[in-house]
């Protein structure tokens, strides 16, 4: 994997990341394909809306279909027929958020499957082995995601454990080979809760280990947005300039713009897909709920300035009807539009960074997002 920083505008960055499955431009937004599928959209259409990389989840793929099936298929790219880059998380976040019964110890974390209650253990070495079998282009280290709020003492001990796990992941990564013909990269993950000095320590410890890139984890877990932005700033100021930074699991369009301004390059989030399936449509002028009665006879597109397949071909009234009638096409049209909007957001941000106009453009976007949602109708 190679990262090239093309240009900066303030702290905002435009770059390009090359993998054996192709390049992607940054800032980049990765649609979430938890179970080896981005819900309610075809692989063909993910490409069509302009996504250049997707994210999938180690925890879910490990439990189902299991690494033996993925290995027999020749890896996740072949299994799901997606030939562009894939990033996988380490499974840590799901273990801490989805499973009730878990035991954290130095060796790793023991947990019970949310599917059938069976007992499993994730160690730093094991999550590398699993991600080797998945064959993702970018793998993540195992980390502990401390709950919010966490005391300073908890956050510090937890981060120290995550740093020891990161080093074990890196050692195992360096000792093991790719399972398939393409190469894989490994990112460390900065933790430290809402404590700047722990974040700084975490970022500088990982920098010394020299990863291919760096995730910023444990944010958007309930802390105020301003605190999240402050933590992002501490991280990006400490992390090396010539490596990509990935803000994990964040967020709203506003969060993404603020993070880009502070030097973040990569994002993933379930909001556009999950909220879309709940009738929430993201637009440049804020979110609309398409099931609202006022759209019953509104024969305009969801967003008249949007060039996506949904907006080019269907009206608010028709999409509202699909949701009210619980037709699956509604979910698909919402997913296409929302992912297209998120791609538009990061692609436009990149263009504005190159044009050295990011800050002005961002201000304008934030004003639009806070304004009257029906202005464009
Ligand atoms: Zn659209």
Short mmCIF file of C-alpha atoms and ligand atoms in Angstrom, two decimals:
data_model
loop_
_atom_site.label_atom_id
_atom_site.label_comp_id
_atom_site.label_asym_id
_atom_site.label_seq_id
_atom_site.Cartn_x
_atom_site.Cartn_y
_atom_site.Cartn_z
CA UNK A 1 0.00 0.00 0.00
CA UNK A 2 1.23 3.47 -0.83
CA UNK A 3 -0.08 6.85 0.32
CA UNK A 4 0.72 10.01 -1.59
CA UNK A 5 -0.18 13.35 -0.05
CA UNK A 6 -1.04 15.45 -3.09
CA UNK A 7 -1.84 18.78 -1.48
CA UNK A 8 -3.02 20.46 1.69
CA UNK A 9 -5.34 23.40 2.34
CA UNK A 10 -4.89 24.43 5.94
CA UNK A 11 -4.80 21.06 7.68
CA UNK A 12 -7.20 19.47 5.15
CA UNK A 13 -5.51 16.96 2.85
CA UNK A 14 -6.04 15.55 -0.64
CA UNK A 15 -4.21 12.33 -1.35
CA UNK A 16 -4.28 8.98 -3.09
CA UNK A 17 -3.86 5.48 -1.66
CA UNK A 18 -2.75 2.63 -3.93
CA UNK A 19 -3.44 -1.02 -3.16
CA UNK A 20 -3.13 -4.19 -5.26
CA UNK A 21 -6.89 -3.82 -5.90
CA UNK A 22 -6.53 -0.28 -7.23
CA UNK A 23 -6.33 3.28 -6.03
CA UNK A 24 -8.70 5.39 -4.02
CA UNK A 25 -8.71 9.14 -3.62
CA UNK A 26 -8.80 10.82 -0.22
CA UNK A 27 -10.72 12.15 1.61
CA UNK A 28 -12.55 8.87 1.14
CA UNK A 29 -15.81 7.47 2.48
CA UNK A 30 -16.14 3.68 2.77
CA UNK A 31 -19.67 2.21 2.64
CA UNK A 32 -20.10 -0.41 5.37
CA UNK A 33 -20.48 -4.00 4.16
CA UNK A 34 -20.75 -5.76 7.50
CA UNK A 35 -21.53 -9.28 6.28
CA UNK A 36 -19.71 -9.10 2.94
CA UNK A 37 -22.58 -7.07 1.48
CA UNK A 38 -23.46 -3.41 1.66
CA UNK A 39 -27.10 -3.84 2.64
CA UNK A 40 -29.76 -3.29 -0.04
CA UNK A 41 -27.41 -2.38 -2.91
CA UNK A 42 -25.69 -4.32 -5.68
CA UNK A 43 -21.88 -4.40 -5.97
CA UNK A 44 -22.38 -2.91 -9.45
CA UNK A 45 -24.24 0.06 -8.00
CA UNK A 46 -21.71 0.65 -5.19
CA UNK A 47 -19.16 1.24 -7.95
CA UNK A 48 -21.67 3.27 -9.95
CA UNK A 49 -22.19 5.75 -7.10
CA UNK A 50 -18.41 6.33 -7.00
CA UNK A 51 -17.27 4.36 -3.95
CA UNK A 52 -13.70 3.16 -4.44
CA UNK A 53 -13.29 1.09 -1.26
CA UNK A 54 -15.67 -0.65 1.16
CA UNK A 55 -15.37 -1.77 4.77
CA UNK A 56 -16.28 -5.20 6.10
CA UNK A 57 -16.38 -6.61 9.62
CA UNK A 58 -13.99 -9.26 10.90
CA UNK A 59 -16.23 -10.25 13.84
CA UNK A 60 -19.25 -10.97 11.63
CA UNK A 61 -17.33 -12.74 8.85
CA UNK A 62 -15.44 -14.86 11.39
CA UNK A 63 -18.71 -16.09 12.92
CA UNK A 64 -20.50 -16.42 9.57
CA UNK A 65 -19.66 -17.76 6.99
CA UNK A 66 -16.36 -18.47 8.82
CA UNK A 67 -12.75 -18.17 7.64
CA UNK A 68 -12.61 -21.70 6.15
CA UNK A 69 -15.37 -20.84 3.65
CA UNK A 70 -13.72 -17.50 2.80
CA UNK A 71 -10.39 -19.25 2.27
CA UNK A 72 -11.96 -21.88 -0.01
CA UNK A 73 -13.60 -19.05 -1.98
CA UNK A 74 -10.20 -17.41 -2.49
CA UNK A 75 -10.84 -14.54 -0.07
CA UNK A 76 -13.60 -11.99 0.44
CA UNK A 77 -12.95 -10.12 -2.85
CA UNK A 78 -13.77 -13.26 -4.86
CA UNK A 79 -16.48 -14.50 -2.48
CA UNK A 80 -18.53 -11.30 -2.83
CA UNK A 81 -17.22 -10.39 -6.31
CA UNK A 82 -15.83 -6.99 -5.32
CA UNK A 83 -12.50 -6.36 -7.03
CA UNK A 84 -11.79 -2.91 -5.56
CA UNK A 85 -10.08 -2.34 -2.17
CA UNK A 86 -11.56 -3.67 1.08
CA UNK A 87 -10.70 -2.59 4.63
CA UNK A 88 -11.60 -4.79 7.57
CA UNK A 89 -11.87 -3.74 11.19
CA UNK A 90 -10.34 -6.08 13.78
CA UNK A 91 -13.59 -7.19 15.39
CA UNK A 92 -12.70 -5.49 18.66
CA UNK A 93 -15.46 -2.90 18.43
CA UNK A 94 -18.17 -5.53 17.81
CA UNK A 95 -16.91 -7.71 20.66
CA UNK A 96 -17.24 -4.74 23.00
CA UNK A 97 -20.54 -3.45 21.62
CA UNK A 98 -22.49 -6.59 20.61
CA UNK A 99 -21.55 -9.23 23.13
CA UNK A 100 -22.68 -9.12 26.75
CA UNK A 101 -20.38 -11.74 28.18
CA UNK A 102 -16.77 -10.92 27.61
CA UNK A 103 -13.60 -11.17 29.59
CA UNK A 104 -10.66 -8.91 28.81
CA UNK A 105 -7.25 -10.19 29.82
CA UNK A 106 -3.68 -9.58 28.72
CA UNK A 107 -3.86 -12.45 26.24
CA UNK A 108 -6.95 -11.13 24.46
CA UNK A 109 -10.71 -10.97 24.83
CA UNK A 110 -13.04 -13.89 25.40
CA UNK A 111 -16.64 -13.47 24.27
CA UNK A 112 -19.85 -15.27 23.47
CA UNK A 113 -21.23 -15.11 19.93
CA UNK A 114 -24.35 -12.96 19.62
CA UNK A 115 -25.64 -15.58 17.14
CA UNK A 116 -25.53 -18.82 19.13
CA UNK A 117 -23.84 -18.08 22.46
CA UNK A 118 -20.73 -20.12 21.61
CA UNK A 119 -17.49 -19.04 23.32
CA UNK A 120 -14.60 -17.53 21.32
CA UNK A 121 -11.32 -15.80 22.00
CA UNK A 122 -9.81 -12.96 19.97
CA UNK A 123 -6.11 -12.39 20.53
CA UNK A 124 -3.99 -9.85 18.60
CA UNK A 125 -2.43 -12.73 16.66
CA UNK A 126 -5.77 -14.35 15.91
CA UNK A 127 -7.38 -11.22 14.42
CA UNK A 128 -4.37 -10.91 12.08
CA UNK A 129 -4.80 -14.56 11.04
CA UNK A 130 -8.53 -14.02 10.42
CA UNK A 131 -7.90 -10.90 8.36
CA UNK A 132 -5.25 -12.78 6.36
CA UNK A 133 -7.95 -15.35 5.48
CA UNK A 134 -10.44 -12.59 4.61
CA UNK A 135 -7.75 -11.05 2.41
CA UNK A 136 -8.64 -7.40 3.03
CA UNK A 137 -6.29 -4.82 1.52
CA UNK A 138 -6.14 -2.91 4.79
CA UNK A 139 -6.35 -4.68 8.16
CA UNK A 140 -6.78 -3.13 11.59
CA UNK A 141 -5.15 -4.07 14.91
CA UNK A 142 -7.11 -5.44 17.86
CA UNK A 143 -7.87 -2.71 20.38
CA UNK A 144 -10.04 -2.24 23.41
CA UNK A 145 -12.78 0.35 22.98
CA UNK A 146 -13.31 1.84 26.44
CA UNK A 147 -16.92 2.71 27.31
CA UNK A 148 -18.02 6.36 27.53
CA UNK A 149 -17.70 7.85 30.03
CA UNK A 150 -14.49 6.18 31.21
CA UNK A 151 -12.32 7.45 34.05
CA UNK A 152 -8.84 8.72 33.31
CA UNK A 153 -7.41 5.66 35.02
CA UNK A 154 -9.54 3.27 32.96
CA UNK A 155 -8.73 5.09 29.71
CA UNK A 156 -5.01 5.03 30.50
CA UNK A 157 -4.85 1.34 31.42
CA UNK A 158 -7.04 0.44 28.46
CA UNK A 159 -4.85 2.40 26.06
CA UNK A 160 -1.71 0.76 27.46
CA UNK A 161 -3.27 -2.65 26.82
CA UNK A 162 -4.24 -1.58 23.29
CA UNK A 163 -0.64 -0.46 22.66
CA UNK A 164 0.72 -3.86 23.78
CA UNK A 165 -1.87 -5.55 21.56
CA UNK A 166 -0.92 -3.26 18.63
CA UNK A 167 2.72 -4.32 18.95
CA UNK A 168 1.76 -8.01 19.05
CA UNK A 169 -0.43 -7.49 15.95
CA UNK A 170 2.45 -5.83 14.12
CA UNK A 171 4.93 -8.57 15.09
CA UNK A 172 2.52 -11.28 13.95
CA UNK A 173 1.73 -9.33 10.75
CA UNK A 174 5.47 -9.16 9.96
CA UNK A 175 5.90 -12.89 10.63
CA UNK A 176 2.95 -14.08 8.52
CA UNK A 177 2.42 -14.04 4.76
CA UNK A 178 -0.50 -12.94 2.62
CA UNK A 179 -2.99 -15.78 2.10
CA UNK A 180 -3.56 -14.75 -1.52
CA UNK A 181 -1.55 -13.07 -4.28
CA UNK A 182 -2.22 -9.48 -3.26
CA UNK A 183 -0.44 -7.69 -0.43
CA UNK A 184 -2.07 -6.40 2.75
CA UNK A 185 -1.41 -3.34 4.91
CA UNK A 186 -1.92 -2.90 8.67
CA UNK A 187 -3.18 0.19 10.51
CA UNK A 188 -2.71 0.91 14.23
CA UNK A 189 -5.59 2.47 16.21
CA UNK A 190 -5.25 5.51 18.48
CA UNK A 191 -7.33 5.26 21.66
CA UNK A 192 -7.35 7.32 24.87
CA UNK A 193 -10.98 8.35 25.40
CA UNK A 194 -11.48 12.08 25.86
CA UNK A 195 -8.10 12.69 27.50
CA UNK A 196 -5.71 14.69 25.25
CA UNK A 197 -2.49 13.49 26.91
CA UNK A 198 -3.52 9.81 26.57
CA UNK A 199 -4.48 10.41 22.91
CA UNK A 200 -1.10 12.05 22.31
CA UNK A 201 0.73 9.21 24.04
CA UNK A 202 -1.26 6.65 22.04
CA UNK A 203 -0.58 8.40 18.71
CA UNK A 204 3.16 8.82 19.36
CA UNK A 205 3.57 5.22 20.60
CA UNK A 206 1.93 3.89 17.44
CA UNK A 207 3.94 6.26 15.24
CA UNK A 208 7.15 4.77 16.63
CA UNK A 209 5.91 1.29 15.71
CA UNK A 210 5.58 2.55 12.10
CA UNK A 211 2.24 1.28 10.79
CA UNK A 212 1.04 1.72 7.19
CA UNK A 213 -1.67 4.07 8.47
CA UNK A 214 -3.52 5.04 11.62
CA UNK A 215 -7.10 4.67 12.77
CA UNK A 216 -8.58 7.07 15.31
CA UNK A 217 -10.92 4.92 17.40
CA UNK A 218 -13.23 5.28 20.37
CA UNK A 219 -14.90 8.53 19.25
CA UNK A 220 -18.57 9.39 18.57
CA UNK A 221 -19.48 7.09 21.46
CA UNK A 222 -21.52 9.68 23.35
CA UNK A 223 -19.08 12.55 23.98
CA UNK A 224 -20.05 16.08 22.82
CA UNK A 225 -19.04 16.83 19.20
CA UNK A 226 -16.66 19.62 20.27
CA UNK A 227 -14.76 17.17 22.46
CA UNK A 228 -14.53 14.71 19.58
CA UNK A 229 -13.08 17.45 17.32
CA UNK A 230 -10.54 18.36 20.00
CA UNK A 231 -9.41 14.70 20.24
CA UNK A 232 -9.18 14.42 16.44
CA UNK A 233 -6.94 17.48 16.40
CA UNK A 234 -4.63 16.06 19.06
CA UNK A 235 -4.34 12.84 17.05
CA UNK A 236 -3.71 14.40 13.62
CA UNK A 237 -1.14 16.79 15.07
CA UNK A 238 0.81 13.88 16.57
CA UNK A 239 0.49 11.33 13.75
CA UNK A 240 3.03 11.34 10.88
CA UNK A 241 2.17 13.57 7.91
CA UNK A 242 2.93 11.03 5.22
CA UNK A 243 0.60 8.25 6.44
CA UNK A 244 -3.20 8.09 6.08
CA UNK A 245 -5.50 8.84 9.04
CA UNK A 246 -8.81 7.05 9.34
CA UNK A 247 -11.56 8.22 11.71
CA UNK A 248 -13.43 5.03 12.55
CA UNK A 249 -17.23 4.86 12.46
CA UNK A 250 -17.88 8.61 12.08
CA UNK A 251 -20.31 10.12 11.26
CA UNK A 252 -22.78 12.80 10.19
CA UNK A 253 -21.97 15.02 7.19
CA UNK A 254 -21.09 17.79 9.68
CA UNK A 255 -18.71 15.47 11.60
CA UNK A 256 -16.99 14.47 8.36
CA UNK A 257 -16.45 18.07 7.22
CA UNK A 258 -15.02 19.04 10.63
CA UNK A 259 -12.71 16.02 10.63
CA UNK A 260 -11.48 16.69 7.08
CA UNK A 261 -10.64 20.23 8.17
CA UNK A 262 -8.54 18.72 10.98
CA UNK A 263 -6.57 16.44 8.63
CA UNK A 264 -8.50 13.15 8.47
CA UNK A 265 -8.34 11.17 5.20
CA UNK A 266 -10.68 8.17 5.56
CA UNK A 267 -14.15 7.54 6.97
CA UNK A 268 -16.74 4.80 7.36
CA UNK A 269 -20.17 4.93 8.92
CA UNK A 270 -23.47 3.04 8.88
CA UNK A 271 -25.53 6.27 8.91
CA UNK A 272 -26.21 6.60 5.15
CA UNK A 273 -27.19 2.94 4.78
CA UNK A 274 -28.89 2.26 8.13
CA UNK A 275 -30.77 5.56 8.31
CA UNK A 276 -31.68 5.22 4.64
CA UNK A 277 -33.43 1.94 5.37
CA UNK A 278 -35.36 3.89 8.03
CA UNK A 279 -36.65 6.39 5.43
CA UNK A 280 -34.09 9.11 6.30
CA UNK A 281 -32.65 10.78 3.20
CA UNK A 282 -29.49 12.89 3.49
CA UNK A 283 -29.45 16.01 1.32
CA UNK A 284 -27.27 19.10 1.01
CA UNK A 285 -30.00 20.88 2.98
CA UNK A 286 -30.31 18.39 5.82
CA UNK A 287 -32.14 15.12 6.41
CA UNK A 288 -35.70 14.48 5.26
CA UNK A 289 -37.99 11.67 6.40
CA UNK A 290 -39.63 10.51 3.21
CA UNK A 291 -42.64 8.95 5.00
CA UNK A 292 -43.79 12.43 6.06
CA UNK A 293 -47.35 13.08 4.92
CA UNK A 294 -46.36 16.22 3.03
CA UNK A 295 -44.51 14.15 0.42
CA UNK A 296 -47.68 12.19 -0.48
CA UNK A 297 -48.24 14.17 -3.67
CA UNK A 298 -44.78 15.72 -4.04
CA UNK A 299 -43.68 14.74 -7.53
CA UNK A 300 -40.22 16.32 -7.33
CA UNK A 301 -37.00 14.33 -6.75
CA UNK A 302 -35.63 13.82 -3.21
CA UNK A 303 -32.90 16.37 -4.06
CA UNK A 304 -33.24 18.19 -7.38
CA UNK A 305 -29.50 18.97 -7.41
CA UNK A 306 -28.53 15.27 -6.97
CA UNK A 307 -27.42 13.21 -9.97
CA UNK A 308 -27.98 9.77 -8.42
CA UNK A 309 -30.13 7.08 -10.06
CA UNK A 310 -32.85 7.56 -7.43
CA UNK A 311 -33.15 11.31 -7.90
CA UNK A 312 -32.88 11.10 -11.71
CA UNK A 313 -35.73 8.60 -11.99
CA UNK A 314 -38.16 8.75 -9.06
CA UNK A 315 -40.27 11.22 -7.11
CA UNK A 316 -40.63 11.79 -3.38
CA UNK A 317 -44.26 10.66 -3.68
CA UNK A 318 -43.30 7.33 -5.28
CA UNK A 319 -40.48 6.64 -2.79
CA UNK A 320 -42.79 7.56 0.10
CA UNK A 321 -45.33 5.09 -1.30
CA UNK A 322 -42.67 2.34 -1.41
CA UNK A 323 -41.77 2.93 2.26
CA UNK A 324 -45.40 3.10 3.39
CA UNK A 325 -46.17 -0.12 1.48
CA UNK A 326 -42.99 -1.69 2.91
CA UNK A 327 -41.63 -2.51 -0.55
CA UNK A 328 -37.93 -3.50 -0.65
CA UNK A 329 -37.23 -1.20 -3.61
CA UNK A 330 -37.59 1.72 -1.19
CA UNK A 331 -34.61 0.46 0.81
CA UNK A 332 -32.53 0.13 -2.34
CA UNK A 333 -33.39 3.62 -3.65
CA UNK A 334 -32.64 5.17 -0.24
CA UNK A 335 -29.28 3.38 -0.03
CA UNK A 336 -28.28 4.49 -3.53
CA UNK A 337 -29.17 8.12 -2.84
CA UNK A 338 -27.57 8.31 0.62
CA UNK A 339 -24.31 6.66 -0.43
CA UNK A 340 -24.20 8.89 -3.50
CA UNK A 341 -24.62 11.91 -1.23
CA UNK A 342 -21.75 10.80 1.06
CA UNK A 343 -19.52 10.23 -1.97
CA UNK A 344 -20.48 13.65 -3.30
CA UNK A 345 -19.53 15.14 0.07
CA UNK A 346 -15.99 13.71 0.21
CA UNK A 347 -15.33 14.14 -3.53
CA UNK A 348 -16.43 17.79 -3.33
CA UNK A 349 -14.27 18.29 -0.24
CA UNK A 350 -11.30 16.93 -2.16
CA UNK A 351 -11.98 19.24 -5.10
CA UNK A 352 -12.24 22.26 -2.78
CA UNK A 353 -8.97 21.32 -1.01
CA UNK A 354 -7.21 21.21 -4.38
CA UNK A 355 -8.81 24.56 -5.30
CA UNK A 356 -7.63 25.94 -1.91
CA UNK A 357 -11.18 26.88 -1.01
CA UNK A 358 -12.05 24.19 1.54
CA UNK A 359 -12.74 26.42 4.52
CA UNK A 360 -15.19 28.72 2.68
CA UNK A 361 -16.95 25.82 1.02
CA UNK A 362 -17.24 23.97 4.33
CA UNK A 363 -18.82 27.01 5.99
CA UNK A 364 -21.37 27.20 3.20
CA UNK A 365 -22.20 23.48 3.49
CA UNK A 366 -22.67 23.72 7.26
CA UNK A 367 -25.05 26.67 6.79
CA UNK A 368 -27.04 24.71 4.24
CA UNK A 369 -27.20 21.63 6.49
CA UNK A 370 -28.52 23.71 9.38
CA UNK A 371 -31.04 25.55 7.24
CA UNK A 372 -34.57 24.80 6.10
CA UNK A 373 -34.69 21.35 4.59
CA UNK A 374 -37.43 22.34 2.13
CA UNK A 375 -35.50 25.22 0.60
CA UNK A 376 -34.54 23.05 -2.37
CA UNK A 377 -38.07 21.76 -3.01
ZN1 LIG B 1 -30.05 11.40 -5.11
#
